[in-house]
Structures are given as C-alpha cells and as structure tokens.
Coordinates of C-alpha atoms in Angstrom, one line a residue:
M1 CA 125.3 161.3 -59.2
R2 CA 125.8 164.9 -58.0
K3 CA 129.2 165.0 -59.6
M4 CA 127.8 163.7 -62.8
I5 CA 125.0 166.3 -62.9
G6 CA 127.6 169.0 -62.1
K7 CA 129.8 167.9 -65.0
M8 CA 126.7 168.1 -67.3
I9 CA 126.0 171.6 -66.2
L10 CA 129.6 172.7 -66.8
F11 CA 129.4 171.1 -70.3
I12 CA 126.2 173.1 -71.1
L13 CA 127.9 176.3 -69.8
L14 CA 130.9 175.6 -72.0
L15 CA 128.7 175.2 -75.0
S16 CA 127.0 178.5 -74.3
V17 CA 130.4 180.3 -74.2
I18 CA 131.5 178.7 -77.5
A19 CA 128.1 179.8 -79.0
V20 CA 129.2 183.4 -78.8
P21 CA 132.4 183.9 -80.9
F22 CA 134.3 187.1 -80.7
S23 CA 133.1 189.8 -83.1
N24 CA 135.5 191.4 -85.6
T25 CA 135.1 195.1 -85.2
E26 CA 138.6 196.3 -86.0
A27 CA 137.6 197.5 -89.5
A28 CA 134.3 199.0 -88.5
G29 CA 132.6 201.0 -91.3
N30 CA 134.6 199.3 -94.1
T31 CA 133.5 195.7 -93.8
V32 CA 131.1 193.5 -95.8
Y33 CA 129.8 190.5 -94.1
H34 CA 129.6 187.2 -96.1
V35 CA 126.9 185.0 -94.6
K36 CA 126.1 181.6 -96.0
L37 CA 122.6 180.1 -95.9
D38 CA 122.8 176.5 -97.0
D39 CA 121.2 173.2 -96.0
N40 CA 117.6 173.2 -94.5
V41 CA 115.8 176.3 -93.3
E42 CA 115.1 175.6 -89.6
K43 CA 115.3 177.3 -86.2
G44 CA 119.0 176.6 -85.7
L45 CA 119.7 178.5 -88.9
Y46 CA 117.8 181.4 -87.5
A47 CA 120.0 181.5 -84.4
Y48 CA 123.1 181.6 -86.6
L49 CA 121.8 184.3 -88.9
K50 CA 120.6 186.4 -85.9
R51 CA 124.1 186.3 -84.4
S52 CA 125.8 187.1 -87.8
F53 CA 123.5 190.0 -88.6
R54 CA 124.0 191.4 -85.1
E55 CA 127.8 191.3 -85.6
A56 CA 127.4 193.1 -88.9
E57 CA 125.4 195.8 -87.3
E58 CA 127.9 196.2 -84.4
A59 CA 130.7 196.5 -87.0
D60 CA 128.8 199.1 -88.9
A61 CA 129.1 197.0 -92.0
K62 CA 128.4 198.4 -95.5
A63 CA 126.4 195.4 -96.5
I64 CA 125.6 191.8 -95.8
I65 CA 125.9 189.4 -98.7
L66 CA 123.7 186.4 -98.0
E67 CA 124.8 183.5 -100.2
I68 CA 121.8 181.2 -100.6
D69 CA 121.8 177.5 -101.6
T70 CA 118.8 175.7 -100.1
L71 CA 115.9 173.5 -101.1
G72 CA 113.8 175.1 -98.4
G73 CA 112.6 174.0 -95.0
F74 CA 110.1 175.1 -92.4
I75 CA 107.7 178.0 -92.9
D76 CA 107.8 179.3 -89.3
A77 CA 111.6 179.4 -89.4
A78 CA 111.5 181.2 -92.8
G79 CA 109.1 183.7 -91.4
Q80 CA 111.3 184.6 -88.5
I81 CA 114.3 184.9 -90.8
G82 CA 112.3 187.2 -93.1
E83 CA 111.4 189.4 -90.1
L84 CA 115.1 189.4 -89.0
M85 CA 116.2 190.6 -92.4
D86 CA 113.6 193.4 -92.5
D87 CA 114.8 194.6 -89.1
T88 CA 118.5 194.5 -89.9
E89 CA 120.1 197.9 -90.6
P90 CA 122.8 197.1 -93.2
E91 CA 121.7 196.5 -96.8
I92 CA 121.2 192.7 -97.4
I93 CA 122.1 191.4 -100.8
A94 CA 121.0 187.9 -101.7
Y95 CA 123.3 185.9 -103.9
I96 CA 121.5 182.8 -105.1
N97 CA 124.4 180.4 -105.8
Y98 CA 122.5 177.6 -107.4
R99 CA 119.1 177.2 -105.5
A100 CA 116.6 179.3 -103.6
I101 CA 113.7 176.9 -103.5
S102 CA 110.5 177.0 -101.3
A103 CA 111.4 178.7 -98.0
G104 CA 114.7 179.8 -99.7
A105 CA 112.7 181.8 -102.3
F106 CA 110.8 183.5 -99.5
I107 CA 114.0 184.5 -97.7
A108 CA 115.5 185.8 -101.0
L109 CA 112.5 188.0 -101.5
H110 CA 113.3 189.8 -98.2
A111 CA 116.7 190.9 -99.5
D112 CA 117.2 194.5 -100.7
K113 CA 118.8 193.2 -103.9
I114 CA 119.0 189.7 -105.6
Y115 CA 121.9 188.4 -107.7
M116 CA 122.1 184.9 -109.1
S117 CA 124.8 182.6 -110.5
P118 CA 124.3 181.4 -114.1
N119 CA 122.8 178.1 -112.9
G120 CA 120.7 179.8 -110.1
K121 CA 117.0 179.0 -109.7
I122 CA 114.3 180.6 -107.5
G123 CA 110.7 179.5 -106.9
A124 CA 108.6 176.4 -106.2
A125 CA 107.5 177.8 -102.9
Q126 CA 104.3 176.0 -102.2
A127 CA 103.7 175.2 -98.5
V128 CA 103.9 171.4 -97.9
D129 CA 103.6 169.2 -94.9
G130 CA 106.2 166.6 -93.6
S131 CA 105.1 164.1 -96.2
G132 CA 105.5 166.5 -99.1
K133 CA 101.8 167.1 -99.7
A134 CA 100.3 170.6 -100.0
V135 CA 99.0 171.9 -96.6
E136 CA 95.4 172.7 -96.0
E137 CA 94.0 175.8 -97.6
K138 CA 94.0 177.8 -94.4
S139 CA 97.7 177.5 -93.9
N140 CA 98.5 177.8 -97.6
S141 CA 96.4 181.0 -97.9
F142 CA 98.5 182.6 -95.2
W143 CA 101.8 181.5 -96.9
K144 CA 100.7 182.9 -100.2
A145 CA 99.9 186.2 -98.6
E146 CA 103.4 186.2 -97.0
M147 CA 105.0 185.6 -100.4
V148 CA 103.0 188.5 -101.9
S149 CA 103.8 190.8 -99.0
A150 CA 107.5 190.1 -99.3
A151 CA 107.5 190.9 -103.0
D152 CA 105.4 194.1 -102.5
T153 CA 107.7 195.3 -99.8
F154 CA 110.7 195.4 -102.2
N155 CA 108.7 196.5 -105.2
R156 CA 108.8 193.2 -107.0
N157 CA 106.1 191.7 -109.1
S158 CA 103.7 190.0 -106.6
E159 CA 102.0 188.0 -109.3
I160 CA 105.3 186.2 -109.9
A161 CA 105.7 185.5 -106.2
L162 CA 102.1 184.2 -106.0
A163 CA 102.7 181.8 -109.0
M164 CA 105.7 180.4 -107.1
A165 CA 103.4 179.4 -104.2
D166 CA 100.1 178.8 -106.1
D167 CA 99.9 176.1 -108.8
T168 CA 96.6 177.5 -110.1
R169 CA 98.5 180.5 -111.6
D170 CA 99.4 180.2 -115.3
F171 CA 102.7 181.7 -116.6
P172 CA 103.2 179.7 -119.8
Q173 CA 106.1 181.9 -121.0
Y174 CA 108.1 180.5 -118.0
R175 CA 107.1 176.9 -118.4
A176 CA 104.6 177.2 -115.6
G177 CA 101.0 176.2 -116.2
V178 CA 97.9 175.2 -114.2
G179 CA 99.0 172.6 -111.8
K180 CA 102.7 173.6 -111.9
L181 CA 104.6 175.9 -109.6
L182 CA 106.7 178.7 -111.1
T183 CA 110.5 178.4 -110.9
L184 CA 112.7 181.0 -112.6
T185 CA 116.2 180.5 -114.0
A186 CA 118.8 183.2 -113.6
R187 CA 118.2 184.6 -117.1
E188 CA 114.4 184.7 -116.6
A189 CA 114.7 186.3 -113.1
A190 CA 117.0 189.0 -114.6
S191 CA 114.6 189.8 -117.5
K192 CA 112.9 193.2 -117.6
E193 CA 109.5 191.5 -117.5
V194 CA 110.2 189.8 -114.2
G195 CA 112.9 192.0 -112.6
Y196 CA 113.6 189.6 -109.7
S197 CA 117.4 189.7 -110.2
E198 CA 119.6 192.7 -110.5
G199 CA 122.2 190.6 -112.5
T200 CA 123.9 187.3 -113.1
V201 CA 127.5 186.8 -111.8
S202 CA 129.7 183.7 -112.1
S203 CA 131.2 183.9 -108.6
F204 CA 131.1 185.6 -105.2
D205 CA 134.3 187.6 -106.0
E206 CA 132.8 188.9 -109.2
L207 CA 129.7 190.0 -107.2
V208 CA 132.0 191.8 -104.7
G209 CA 133.7 193.7 -107.6
L210 CA 130.4 194.5 -109.3
L211 CA 129.0 196.0 -106.1
G212 CA 132.2 198.1 -105.5
F213 CA 133.3 196.3 -102.4
S214 CA 136.8 195.3 -103.7
D215 CA 138.5 197.6 -101.1
S216 CA 136.3 196.5 -98.2
E217 CA 137.2 193.7 -95.8
I218 CA 135.1 190.6 -96.3
V219 CA 134.2 189.1 -93.0
K220 CA 133.0 185.5 -93.4
T221 CA 130.9 184.3 -90.6
K222 CA 130.9 180.6 -89.7
V223 CA 128.5 178.4 -87.7
S224 CA 130.0 178.0 -84.2
F225 CA 130.4 174.7 -82.6
A226 CA 127.3 175.3 -80.3
E227 CA 125.2 176.6 -83.2
G228 CA 126.1 173.5 -85.2
I229 CA 124.9 171.4 -82.3
V230 CA 121.7 173.6 -82.1
R231 CA 121.0 173.1 -85.8
F232 CA 121.4 169.4 -85.3
I233 CA 119.3 169.1 -82.2
T234 CA 116.4 171.2 -83.4
N235 CA 116.2 169.3 -86.7
P236 CA 112.7 167.9 -86.9
I237 CA 114.0 164.4 -87.7
V238 CA 116.4 164.5 -84.7
V239 CA 113.9 165.8 -82.1
P240 CA 111.8 162.6 -81.8
I241 CA 115.0 160.4 -81.8
L242 CA 116.4 162.5 -79.0
L243 CA 113.2 162.3 -76.9
S244 CA 113.0 158.6 -77.5
I245 CA 116.6 158.1 -76.3
A246 CA 115.7 160.1 -73.2
G247 CA 112.5 158.1 -72.5
L248 CA 114.1 154.7 -73.1
G249 CA 117.2 155.6 -71.1
L250 CA 115.2 156.7 -68.0
V251 CA 113.0 153.6 -68.2
V252 CA 115.9 151.3 -68.3
E253 CA 117.6 153.2 -65.5
L254 CA 114.5 152.8 -63.3
Y255 CA 114.8 149.0 -63.5
S256 CA 118.6 148.9 -63.0
P257 CA 120.6 149.0 -59.8
G258 CA 122.5 152.3 -59.1
F259 CA 122.9 155.1 -61.7
G260 CA 124.6 154.1 -64.9
V261 CA 124.9 154.5 -68.6
A262 CA 121.2 154.4 -69.4
G263 CA 120.3 157.1 -66.9
T264 CA 123.2 159.3 -68.1
M265 CA 122.0 159.0 -71.7
G266 CA 118.5 159.8 -70.7
I267 CA 119.4 163.0 -68.7
S268 CA 121.9 164.1 -71.3
S269 CA 119.4 163.8 -74.1
L270 CA 116.9 166.0 -72.2
L271 CA 119.6 168.5 -71.4
L272 CA 120.6 168.7 -75.0
F273 CA 117.0 169.0 -76.1
F274 CA 116.4 172.0 -73.8
F275 CA 119.8 173.6 -74.5
G276 CA 119.3 173.5 -78.2
H277 CA 115.8 174.9 -78.1
L278 CA 116.9 177.6 -75.6
I279 CA 119.8 178.8 -77.8
A280 CA 117.6 178.7 -80.9
G281 CA 115.1 181.0 -79.1
L282 CA 112.3 178.4 -79.3
A283 CA 112.1 177.8 -75.5
G284 CA 112.0 180.2 -72.6
Y285 CA 113.0 179.7 -69.0
E286 CA 109.3 179.2 -68.2
T287 CA 109.5 175.8 -70.0
L288 CA 112.5 174.8 -67.8
I289 CA 110.6 175.9 -64.7
L290 CA 107.6 173.8 -65.8
F291 CA 109.8 170.8 -66.5
G292 CA 111.5 171.2 -63.1
V293 CA 108.1 171.3 -61.4
G294 CA 107.1 168.1 -63.2
V295 CA 110.2 166.3 -62.1
V296 CA 109.7 167.3 -58.5
L297 CA 106.1 166.1 -58.6
V298 CA 107.2 162.7 -60.1
L299 CA 109.8 162.3 -57.3
L300 CA 107.1 163.1 -54.7
E301 CA 105.1 160.2 -56.0
F302 CA 107.6 157.9 -54.4
F303 CA 106.8 159.3 -51.0
I304 CA 103.1 160.2 -51.4
A305 CA 100.5 157.6 -52.2
G306 CA 97.6 158.2 -54.5
G307 CA 99.1 158.8 -58.0
I308 CA 97.9 162.4 -58.3
A309 CA 101.4 163.9 -57.9
G310 CA 102.9 161.6 -60.4
A311 CA 100.1 162.2 -63.0
L312 CA 100.4 166.0 -62.6
G313 CA 104.2 165.7 -62.9
A314 CA 104.0 163.7 -66.1
I315 CA 101.6 166.2 -67.6
A316 CA 103.9 169.1 -66.6
I317 CA 106.9 167.4 -68.2
V318 CA 105.1 166.6 -71.5
A319 CA 103.7 170.2 -71.6
S320 CA 107.1 171.7 -71.1
I321 CA 108.5 169.6 -74.0
I322 CA 105.7 170.6 -76.3
M323 CA 106.1 174.3 -75.3
A324 CA 109.8 174.1 -76.1
G325 CA 109.1 173.6 -79.8
A326 CA 108.0 176.0 -82.5
N327 CA 105.3 173.7 -83.8
P328 CA 103.1 172.3 -80.9
A329 CA 101.5 169.7 -83.2
Y330 CA 104.8 168.4 -84.4
M331 CA 106.2 168.4 -80.8
A332 CA 103.2 166.4 -79.6
Y333 CA 103.8 163.9 -82.4
S334 CA 107.4 163.6 -81.3
V335 CA 106.4 163.1 -77.7
L336 CA 104.0 160.3 -78.8
I337 CA 106.8 158.6 -80.6
A338 CA 109.0 158.9 -77.6
L339 CA 106.3 157.5 -75.3
A340 CA 105.7 154.5 -77.7
V341 CA 109.4 153.7 -77.7
A342 CA 109.6 154.0 -73.8
V343 CA 106.5 151.8 -73.3
S344 CA 107.8 149.2 -75.8
G345 CA 111.1 149.2 -74.0
M346 CA 109.3 148.7 -70.6
V347 CA 107.4 145.8 -72.0
I348 CA 110.5 144.1 -73.3
I349 CA 112.4 144.7 -70.1
M350 CA 109.5 143.2 -68.0
K351 CA 109.1 140.2 -70.3
F352 CA 112.7 139.2 -70.8
F353 CA 114.7 140.7 -67.9
G354 CA 112.1 141.2 -65.2
R355 CA 113.5 138.7 -62.7
K356 CA 117.0 140.1 -62.9
L357 CA 116.1 143.8 -62.4
H358 CA 116.6 145.6 -59.1
L359 CA 113.6 148.0 -58.8
L360 CA 111.2 145.6 -60.4
N361 CA 112.0 142.9 -57.8
K362 CA 111.2 145.4 -55.1
M363 CA 107.9 146.5 -56.6
I364 CA 106.5 143.2 -57.9
L365 CA 106.5 139.6 -56.4
M366 CA 108.2 137.7 -59.1
D367 CA 108.1 134.2 -57.6
A368 CA 105.2 131.9 -58.3
T369 CA 104.0 128.9 -56.3
D370 CA 103.0 126.6 -59.1
T371 CA 102.4 122.8 -59.2
E372 CA 105.5 122.2 -61.3
S373 CA 107.6 123.7 -58.4
G374 CA 106.0 121.3 -55.9
Y375 CA 103.5 123.8 -54.5
V376 CA 99.8 122.7 -54.0
S377 CA 97.2 125.1 -52.8
N378 CA 95.0 122.3 -51.2
I379 CA 94.5 118.5 -51.3
N380 CA 91.9 117.3 -53.8
R381 CA 90.1 114.5 -51.9
T382 CA 88.7 112.7 -54.9
D383 CA 89.3 109.4 -53.0
L384 CA 86.3 110.2 -50.8
L385 CA 83.8 110.3 -53.7
G386 CA 81.0 107.8 -53.1
K387 CA 82.0 106.9 -49.6
R388 CA 79.5 106.9 -46.7
G389 CA 79.9 108.6 -43.4
L390 CA 78.1 109.7 -40.2
A391 CA 77.3 113.2 -39.3
I392 CA 78.9 114.0 -36.0
T393 CA 77.6 117.6 -36.1
P394 CA 74.4 119.1 -37.6
L395 CA 74.9 120.2 -41.2
R396 CA 73.4 123.7 -41.6
P397 CA 74.5 123.2 -44.4
S398 CA 78.2 122.9 -43.3
G399 CA 79.4 120.6 -40.6
T400 CA 81.6 117.6 -39.9
I401 CA 81.2 113.9 -40.7
E402 CA 83.3 110.9 -39.9
V403 CA 84.4 108.7 -42.8
D404 CA 86.5 105.6 -42.1
G405 CA 87.5 107.0 -38.7
E406 CA 88.5 110.4 -40.2
R407 CA 86.8 113.7 -39.4
V408 CA 86.0 115.6 -42.6
D409 CA 84.5 119.0 -43.1
V410 CA 81.6 118.9 -45.5
V411 CA 78.5 120.8 -46.8
S412 CA 75.1 119.3 -47.4
Q413 CA 73.5 119.4 -50.8
G414 CA 71.1 122.2 -49.8
S415 CA 69.0 120.7 -47.0
Y416 CA 69.5 120.5 -43.3
I417 CA 70.9 117.2 -41.9
S418 CA 70.7 116.5 -38.2
K419 CA 73.5 114.9 -36.2
S420 CA 73.9 111.1 -36.3
K421 CA 72.4 110.8 -39.8
H422 CA 74.1 108.7 -42.4
V423 CA 75.4 110.6 -45.5
I424 CA 77.1 109.8 -48.8
I425 CA 79.7 111.9 -50.5
V426 CA 78.4 112.9 -53.9
K427 CA 80.8 115.6 -55.1
V428 CA 84.4 116.7 -54.5
E429 CA 85.6 120.2 -55.7
G430 CA 89.0 120.8 -54.3
S431 CA 88.5 121.4 -50.6
R432 CA 84.7 121.5 -51.0
I433 CA 83.1 118.1 -50.2
V434 CA 79.3 117.8 -50.8
V435 CA 77.1 115.2 -49.1
R436 CA 73.5 114.1 -49.0
E437 CA 71.5 112.1 -46.5
F438 CA 71.6 108.3 -46.9
N439 CA 69.6 105.6 -44.9
E440 CA 70.7 102.2 -44.0
K441 CA 68.4 100.6 -46.6
G442 CA 70.2 102.4 -49.4
E443 CA 67.4 104.9 -50.1
N444 CA 67.8 108.6 -50.2
E445 CA 66.1 110.5 -47.5

C-alpha cells in the first residue's frame, strides 16, 4: 500500500511539472499573445488564462488577443477572470469569433478593445442557476452592477450592458423588449449608437493586420495537459461524480479483503479532486491539512471506543471538501450526492454480499440459529397441558411439581400453593408452565 501511495504522489508531482510549460521569451518586446477562450467559463479556465497572461507580461508582449467563443459559465469564475484582465499590464483585445454570451459578454467588457467576426454576437448575460432559471434578486442585483461597472470602466454605454443582464429594459431597435435580454450582432455592436465593437473582421489574421501586428511574433498559448485535467476535474458536473466514485470506492474497500482496485479508485479520486482545486486556486493547503486531520481522526476510531473521534473526523473531511470549492452551496450539494451513492452502495453490499465480505464478517455475527437449520431455543411442552401433578416444593409462585414421575418447574396462577398439594397444568407458553391447585374431588381450591 505504501508503494501505491508513493506512486500516486509521484503522479501528482509529474502533473504539477507539466502544468507549467516553458515560457517563450526569446522575442521579448515584439510579441503578441493569442489566447483562446472557448468552452465553458469555469475555474479551470481561470488557471489557464492566469498562466497565459503572466507569460505575456514576462515576455513584455505588445498585446494579448483574447479570442472568445463561449456560451458562458459561472459568475464567480467570470468575476475572477475580469479582475485578472484589469490587473494585466499588456493591452487586451477581445476578438469575439462567433459568441460571447452570458459570462462571455462580461469578460469581453473587461477588454480594452472589442472586435467581432461577421457572425459574432454578444449579450444575453442574465445570471441563472444550474437549472437555467434566473437567480434570486439579491444575486442578480449584484451581477447587474458588475455588468454596469465593467462597461463604465472602459467608457462603454452602461445601459446597453444592463439590458444584456436585465430583461425589464426595453431596446426595441435591437429586437429586445420587456421580458427579453439584449443580444447584439456584430453590425449592431459596431454602430455609433452602441459603440461596443471597434470593428468587424473576417479572421484572426485580418485582425492582426488591422492592428498593425503583422511584423510581430504571434505566440499561441495552449492548455497544458495538467490544465486540461484541472478544467475537467473542476467542472461542476464532474465534481459530484468524482466524489461519488471516491465514496463508493472506499466503502467497497472497507468490506473487501486487502487493498485492491476499489480502494485505489477511491483514493485516486480524492487526490485528483484536491489536485485540480489546488491548481485552479480554489483550495489552499489549509483544506489539505483539515482533510488530513479528518482522516487521522477516522483511523483513531478503530482504536478508541466511543464514536467521537470518528464523528469529528467525518465532519472535518466533509468541511475540507466543501472549503475546496468556489461555491460552498454547490459543494455541499455534491457531497450529499456522494454520501447518497456511498450509503446506497453500502446497503447493496450488506444485502447481497454481506456473508462473503471480510470486514463485515469480523464486525457482525452473520450466522443465525433458526428452526429451519435445526436449532430450537427451548422445548415447548404442550403435551403437559391439562395434566395433574403434585407439588413437591411450595409454589411462591414458582416451584417444582411431579407429573407422571417427571420433575417439572412451574409457576402458580397467582396464589401461593403449599407443598404436597395437587395441581393441574392450565397453560404452556414455551418454557413457562402455569398451574393451579386442584383437589381430589375435581374441584378448584
């Protein structure tokens, strides 16, 4: 097991090395960086953009051309990217090559200049939740203020930005009305009335020529292997799946002999989860420390009775996972899904495989002494019902009688019966035999 954990650590270190590709600084001062922003806007994308912008600054680049084609993503990730763009020294030129929708529109507004392809579109930036419905007014109010602030910072019409995020704004000249979000075409964005685009170009090369960068070296940044893994791992759809695999794998491993595939999958899933969130800047080392403390407490539970250490350990582990994400509410939701999967797996294991599993057999007595297997807890003496006997000890109310030469332990039906009295057996309940006094004439005493 130690060798396996060592290999996992080496694997994580290798990924960390791959995550930092060599910077191209040979043509410092005469370079233009071409950075693509496509697919969903999430924390993994932020890590890639941060690295690309840092390289551009170190190379003293003339400008960064950010090619955008996205339908949006997460507000918190878009906010971080917007701050990153504001803090980056080289000029950032957004080239909307087809779509800058929702969070993509917000990011484009943080560029110093915006150019669009002939089929480019920008807008429809209302904040929505995971089901596609508009978020509550408190969160939406903040997002609308962010859109307005981004437009004002770069001297763009803030009313247009607000109409992209607020469906109560009416811009009938651009097809938007009450109940509709504003989305601008390339021609509309470049109009004097709007002024959101500095021009329309048919290709990236045409844009380079238009900006006067034909003689500059174009450095195209690419998502590294590790950054690709990070973008995949931190995807909100993947996170609950990854945690579910971790929980289910560890549960199966607990009930299996030795350390095998299930345990390896569980530990690897947790390592990947924390690795991805560390590289993306979502988690700090304090989350790893808290997770480690939780694991130690859970292990102590095997040696210390009481359940307190185990409970505290479980709380620490769950808290560390929630802290590792950008959105605590969503992370809590993901943890609940993982717990439900783990519990369901445990129930299935105990129901169908319980007798065959190593740890379960040590913890729980699986054999049952039932009647079908030939086991009988006691003899039911129904054959004695109605028989008469003689009390050979006083019944207070328990004692012993003799029936057909056999000594039988009995109890009286409530009253005291002295020794040598005749009795009759009136009830048999398993090993409990009840008698009452009976005289020789057949009358009850």
